[in-house]
Tab-separated table of C-alpha atoms in Angstrom:
chain	number	residue	atom	x	y	z
Y	1	UNK	CA	7.868	-18.769	-4.542
Y	2	UNK	CA	5.583	-15.885	-4.704
Y	3	UNK	CA	2.103	-16.577	-2.044
Y	4	UNK	CA	-0.483	-14.777	-2.705
Y	5	UNK	CA	-3.749	-14.828	-1.678
Y	6	UNK	CA	-6.489	-16.097	-3.572
Y	7	UNK	CA	-9.677	-14.598	-5.262
Y	8	UNK	CA	-12.222	-16.805	-2.316
Y	9	UNK	CA	-9.358	-16.592	0.339
Y	10	UNK	CA	-12.420	-17.167	3.796
Y	11	UNK	CA	-9.821	-16.163	5.769
Y	12	UNK	CA	-11.704	-13.010	7.602
Y	13	UNK	CA	-15.292	-13.591	8.690
Y	14	UNK	CA	-15.679	-10.217	8.057
Y	15	UNK	CA	-14.049	-8.729	4.797
Y	16	UNK	CA	-15.990	-12.203	3.631
Y	17	UNK	CA	-19.116	-11.379	4.473
Y	18	UNK	CA	-18.779	-7.443	3.347
Y	19	UNK	CA	-17.585	-8.699	0.235
Y	20	UNK	CA	-20.405	-10.637	-0.264
Y	21	UNK	CA	-22.224	-7.565	0.645
Y	22	UNK	CA	-20.370	-5.841	-1.917
Y	23	UNK	CA	-20.803	-8.804	-4.525
Y	24	UNK	CA	-24.216	-8.179	-4.519
Y	25	UNK	CA	-24.266	-3.815	-4.788
Y	26	UNK	CA	-21.686	-4.261	-7.370
Y	27	UNK	CA	-22.101	-6.779	-9.284
Y	28	UNK	CA	-19.170	-5.557	-11.836
Y	29	UNK	CA	-16.797	-5.054	-8.779
Y	30	UNK	CA	-13.616	-7.348	-8.188
Y	31	UNK	CA	-14.561	-8.519	-4.831
Y	32	UNK	CA	-12.122	-10.248	-3.837
Y	33	UNK	CA	-8.612	-9.925	-2.645
Y	34	UNK	CA	-6.351	-7.142	-4.770
Y	35	UNK	CA	-3.661	-8.149	-6.260
Y	36	UNK	CA	-0.040	-5.408	-6.143
Y	37	UNK	CA	1.513	-3.640	-8.687
Y	38	UNK	CA	5.247	-2.804	-10.364
Y	39	UNK	CA	7.426	-5.208	-10.574
Y	40	UNK	CA	9.029	-7.944	-7.953
Y	41	UNK	CA	12.280	-6.418	-8.832
Y	42	UNK	CA	11.783	-3.738	-8.150
Y	43	UNK	CA	14.147	-1.616	-5.189
Y	44	UNK	CA	11.285	0.269	-3.595
Y	45	UNK	CA	7.846	-1.598	-1.767
Y	46	UNK	CA	5.571	0.949	-1.269
Y	47	UNK	CA	2.699	-0.683	1.520
Y	48	UNK	CA	-1.131	1.037	1.860
Y	49	UNK	CA	-3.189	0.322	4.317
Y	50	UNK	CA	-6.388	-2.064	2.281
Y	51	UNK	CA	-8.201	-1.542	-0.598
Y	52	UNK	CA	-10.724	1.480	-1.160
Y	53	UNK	CA	-14.418	0.292	-1.774
Y	54	UNK	CA	-14.892	2.434	-5.068
Y	55	UNK	CA	-11.109	2.588	-5.236
Y	56	UNK	CA	-8.616	-0.628	-5.661
Y	57	UNK	CA	-11.740	-3.015	-4.437
Y	58	UNK	CA	-13.624	-1.983	-7.958
Y	59	UNK	CA	-9.592	-2.249	-10.080
Y	60	UNK	CA	-7.843	-4.639	-8.553
Y	61	UNK	CA	-4.873	-2.751	-8.579
Y	62	UNK	CA	-3.295	-0.822	-5.426
Y	63	UNK	CA	-4.651	3.332	-4.806
Y	64	UNK	CA	-6.122	2.936	-8.393
Y	65	UNK	CA	-9.923	4.681	-8.044
Y	66	UNK	CA	-8.595	6.491	-5.062
Y	67	UNK	CA	-8.118	9.584	-3.916
Y	68	UNK	CA	-4.670	8.122	-1.868
Y	69	UNK	CA	-4.250	7.583	-5.487
Y	70	UNK	CA	-4.030	10.948	-7.214
Y	71	UNK	CA	-1.470	11.542	-4.643
Y	72	UNK	CA	0.499	8.743	-4.591
Y	73	UNK	CA	0.686	8.334	-7.610
Y	74	UNK	CA	1.375	12.001	-9.707
Y	75	UNK	CA	4.037	12.300	-6.610
Y	76	UNK	CA	5.996	9.177	-7.508
Y	77	UNK	CA	5.744	9.946	-11.187
Y	78	UNK	CA	7.690	13.134	-10.024
Y	79	UNK	CA	10.225	11.755	-9.280
Y	80	UNK	CA	10.713	9.492	-11.910
Y	81	UNK	CA	9.394	6.669	-10.468
Y	82	UNK	CA	6.925	5.875	-12.807
Y	83	UNK	CA	5.822	6.529	-16.578
Y	84	UNK	CA	2.662	7.151	-19.176
Y	85	UNK	CA	-0.425	8.407	-17.546
Y	86	UNK	CA	-2.518	7.668	-14.608
Y	87	UNK	CA	-5.998	7.341	-15.160
Y	88	UNK	CA	-7.472	6.033	-12.436
Y	89	UNK	CA	-7.736	2.280	-13.477
Y	90	UNK	CA	-6.194	-0.834	-14.150
Y	91	UNK	CA	-5.648	-0.913	-18.277
Y	92	UNK	CA	-4.396	2.748	-18.783
Y	93	UNK	CA	-0.694	3.197	-19.381
Y	94	UNK	CA	0.980	3.788	-16.080
Y	95	UNK	CA	3.477	1.463	-15.686
Y	96	UNK	CA	5.688	1.380	-11.629
Y	97	UNK	CA	9.198	2.157	-12.232
Y	98	UNK	CA	11.581	0.434	-9.511
Y	99	UNK	CA	8.751	0.384	-6.981
Y	100	UNK	CA	6.025	-2.401	-6.367
Y	101	UNK	CA	2.763	-1.237	-3.860
Y	102	UNK	CA	0.610	-3.247	-2.012
Y	103	UNK	CA	-1.702	-3.310	1.343
Y	104	UNK	CA	-1.165	-4.552	4.846
Y	105	UNK	CA	-4.621	-6.301	3.987
Y	106	UNK	CA	-6.257	-7.383	0.557
Y	107	UNK	CA	-9.227	-7.069	0.936
Y	108	UNK	CA	-11.671	-4.317	1.660
Y	109	UNK	CA	-12.803	-3.518	5.316
Y	110	UNK	CA	-16.065	-1.853	6.523
Y	111	UNK	CA	-15.452	1.516	7.028
Y	112	UNK	CA	-11.553	1.237	5.893
Y	113	UNK	CA	-10.099	-0.157	9.235
Y	114	UNK	CA	-9.697	-3.205	9.792
Y	115	UNK	CA	-8.378	-5.538	13.025
Y	116	UNK	CA	-5.404	-7.303	14.678
Y	117	UNK	CA	-6.814	-10.410	13.377
Y	118	UNK	CA	-7.408	-9.423	9.330
Y	119	UNK	CA	-3.868	-7.747	9.761
Y	120	UNK	CA	-2.361	-10.974	11.095
Y	121	UNK	CA	-3.794	-12.744	8.525
Y	122	UNK	CA	-2.463	-11.369	5.566
Y	123	UNK	CA	0.718	-11.471	7.162
Y	124	UNK	CA	1.779	-14.121	5.434
Y	125	UNK	CA	1.245	-12.279	2.333
Y	126	UNK	CA	3.047	-9.039	3.258
Y	127	UNK	CA	5.518	-11.962	4.533
Y	128	UNK	CA	5.932	-13.683	1.067
Y	129	UNK	CA	6.120	-10.156	-0.964
Y	130	UNK	CA	8.651	-9.181	0.634
Y	131	UNK	CA	11.316	-12.455	0.572
Y	132	UNK	CA	9.942	-12.420	-2.969
Y	133	UNK	CA	11.675	-9.011	-3.770
Y	134	UNK	CA	15.862	-9.979	-3.855
Y	135	UNK	CA	16.630	-6.292	-4.946
Y	136	UNK	CA	14.287	-5.217	-1.715
Y	137	UNK	CA	16.432	-1.655	-0.228
Y	138	UNK	CA	13.529	1.065	1.778
Y	139	UNK	CA	9.827	-0.232	2.333
Y	140	UNK	CA	7.380	3.665	2.512
Y	141	UNK	CA	4.890	3.381	4.397
Y	142	UNK	CA	1.732	5.159	4.090
Y	143	UNK	CA	0.444	5.530	7.662
Y	144	UNK	CA	0.728	3.780	11.069
Y	145	UNK	CA	-0.899	1.279	9.942
Y	146	UNK	CA	1.453	-0.195	7.924
Y	147	UNK	CA	4.227	0.775	9.899
Y	148	UNK	CA	3.117	-1.873	12.750
Y	149	UNK	CA	2.075	-4.348	10.285
Y	150	UNK	CA	5.594	-4.603	7.790
Y	151	UNK	CA	7.224	-4.790	11.545
Y	152	UNK	CA	5.555	-7.994	12.127
Y	153	UNK	CA	5.786	-9.083	9.014
Y	154	UNK	CA	9.363	-8.873	9.544
Y	155	UNK	CA	9.904	-9.975	12.880
Y	156	UNK	CA	10.216	-6.987	15.734
Y	157	UNK	CA	8.096	-5.729	17.345
Y	158	UNK	CA	6.037	-2.457	16.789
Y	159	UNK	CA	7.899	-0.832	20.227
Y	160	UNK	CA	11.211	-1.655	18.622
Y	161	UNK	CA	10.441	1.243	16.047
Y	162	UNK	CA	8.521	4.364	16.336
Y	163	UNK	CA	6.199	5.860	13.552
Y	164	UNK	CA	6.848	9.055	13.055
Y	165	UNK	CA	6.347	10.752	9.568
Y	166	UNK	CA	9.545	10.887	8.169
Y	167	UNK	CA	10.897	9.020	9.926
Y	168	UNK	CA	13.583	6.793	8.876
Y	169	UNK	CA	13.967	3.213	9.980
Y	170	UNK	CA	17.654	0.978	9.915
Y	171	UNK	CA	16.594	-2.560	9.612
Y	172	UNK	CA	20.337	-4.480	10.361
Y	173	UNK	CA	18.775	-7.964	10.247
Y	174	UNK	CA	17.460	-7.056	7.007
Y	175	UNK	CA	19.542	-4.960	5.095
Y	176	UNK	CA	16.400	-2.675	5.102
Y	177	UNK	CA	15.531	0.791	5.289
Y	178	UNK	CA	11.846	1.566	6.419
Y	179	UNK	CA	10.430	4.890	6.172
Y	180	UNK	CA	7.416	6.750	8.170
Y	181	UNK	CA	4.907	8.331	6.129
Y	182	UNK	CA	1.532	9.493	6.492
Y	183	UNK	CA	-1.752	8.222	4.634
Y	184	UNK	CA	-2.184	9.948	1.082
Y	185	UNK	CA	-5.598	9.475	2.483
Y	186	UNK	CA	-8.537	12.616	1.406
Y	187	UNK	CA	-9.064	12.903	5.619
Y	188	UNK	CA	-5.703	13.439	5.887
Y	189	UNK	CA	-5.380	16.177	2.730
Y	190	UNK	CA	-8.381	17.698	4.053
Y	191	UNK	CA	-6.845	18.220	7.691
Y	192	UNK	CA	-3.906	19.150	6.461
Y	193	UNK	CA	-2.435	16.085	9.205
Y	194	UNK	CA	-0.523	15.606	5.090
Y	195	UNK	CA	-0.070	17.987	2.162
Y	196	UNK	CA	0.798	17.560	-1.427
Y	197	UNK	CA	4.294	19.072	-0.521
Y	198	UNK	CA	4.846	16.852	1.966
Y	199	UNK	CA	4.719	13.561	0.912
Y	200	UNK	CA	6.744	14.568	-2.566
Y	201	UNK	CA	9.626	14.854	-0.186
Y	202	UNK	CA	9.294	11.635	1.389
Y	203	UNK	CA	8.900	11.085	-2.144
Y	204	UNK	CA	12.519	12.945	-2.846
Y	205	UNK	CA	13.813	11.233	0.320
Y	206	UNK	CA	13.379	7.821	-1.801
Y	207	UNK	CA	14.831	9.340	-4.512
Y	208	UNK	CA	17.599	10.099	-3.027
Y	209	UNK	CA	18.548	7.116	-0.606
Y	210	UNK	CA	17.910	5.003	-3.804
Y	211	UNK	CA	19.988	6.887	-6.229
């Protein structure tokens, strides 16, 4: 059975305190652990860093109403991994095809930065997510934090597989492929660390692997 954090999860003192601040400031927001998006029967799992304050923390759908989602979701649709229209809200008609999206840490962190203890606290949920996907073949890690979180969730050392954009890792013990990409964050796009062309090449590669 899939294990998910409870809405009143209190594992991380810093994140709980930040959530309480946001509940007072943005009472209309979700302000709680964010649910994954997509079917557990999917072959592809996309793992990000953590919810954005005005993105998934507001909408309770990963990357939704977040600049990173403006890059991620249209790219997935372009290559046949989604249908409908992405409108930056949970109640649009946008649906993923053969893809599930989640985060390494389920609650929004201050300044979009998580600490090791928070990744460790959420690790059981990532482990449960992976274990609950019987058809899983490929994990796309958006950024080095997600890369490390996935490796640790599966029992590997981070030193065994180096993060690099476009790197493809064979996780033989789990019969999985782990693919790395720079995160689709506004900062990475604005600084040209990641371009739309670069990210679409990653999604095209997934299409080729899964075909």
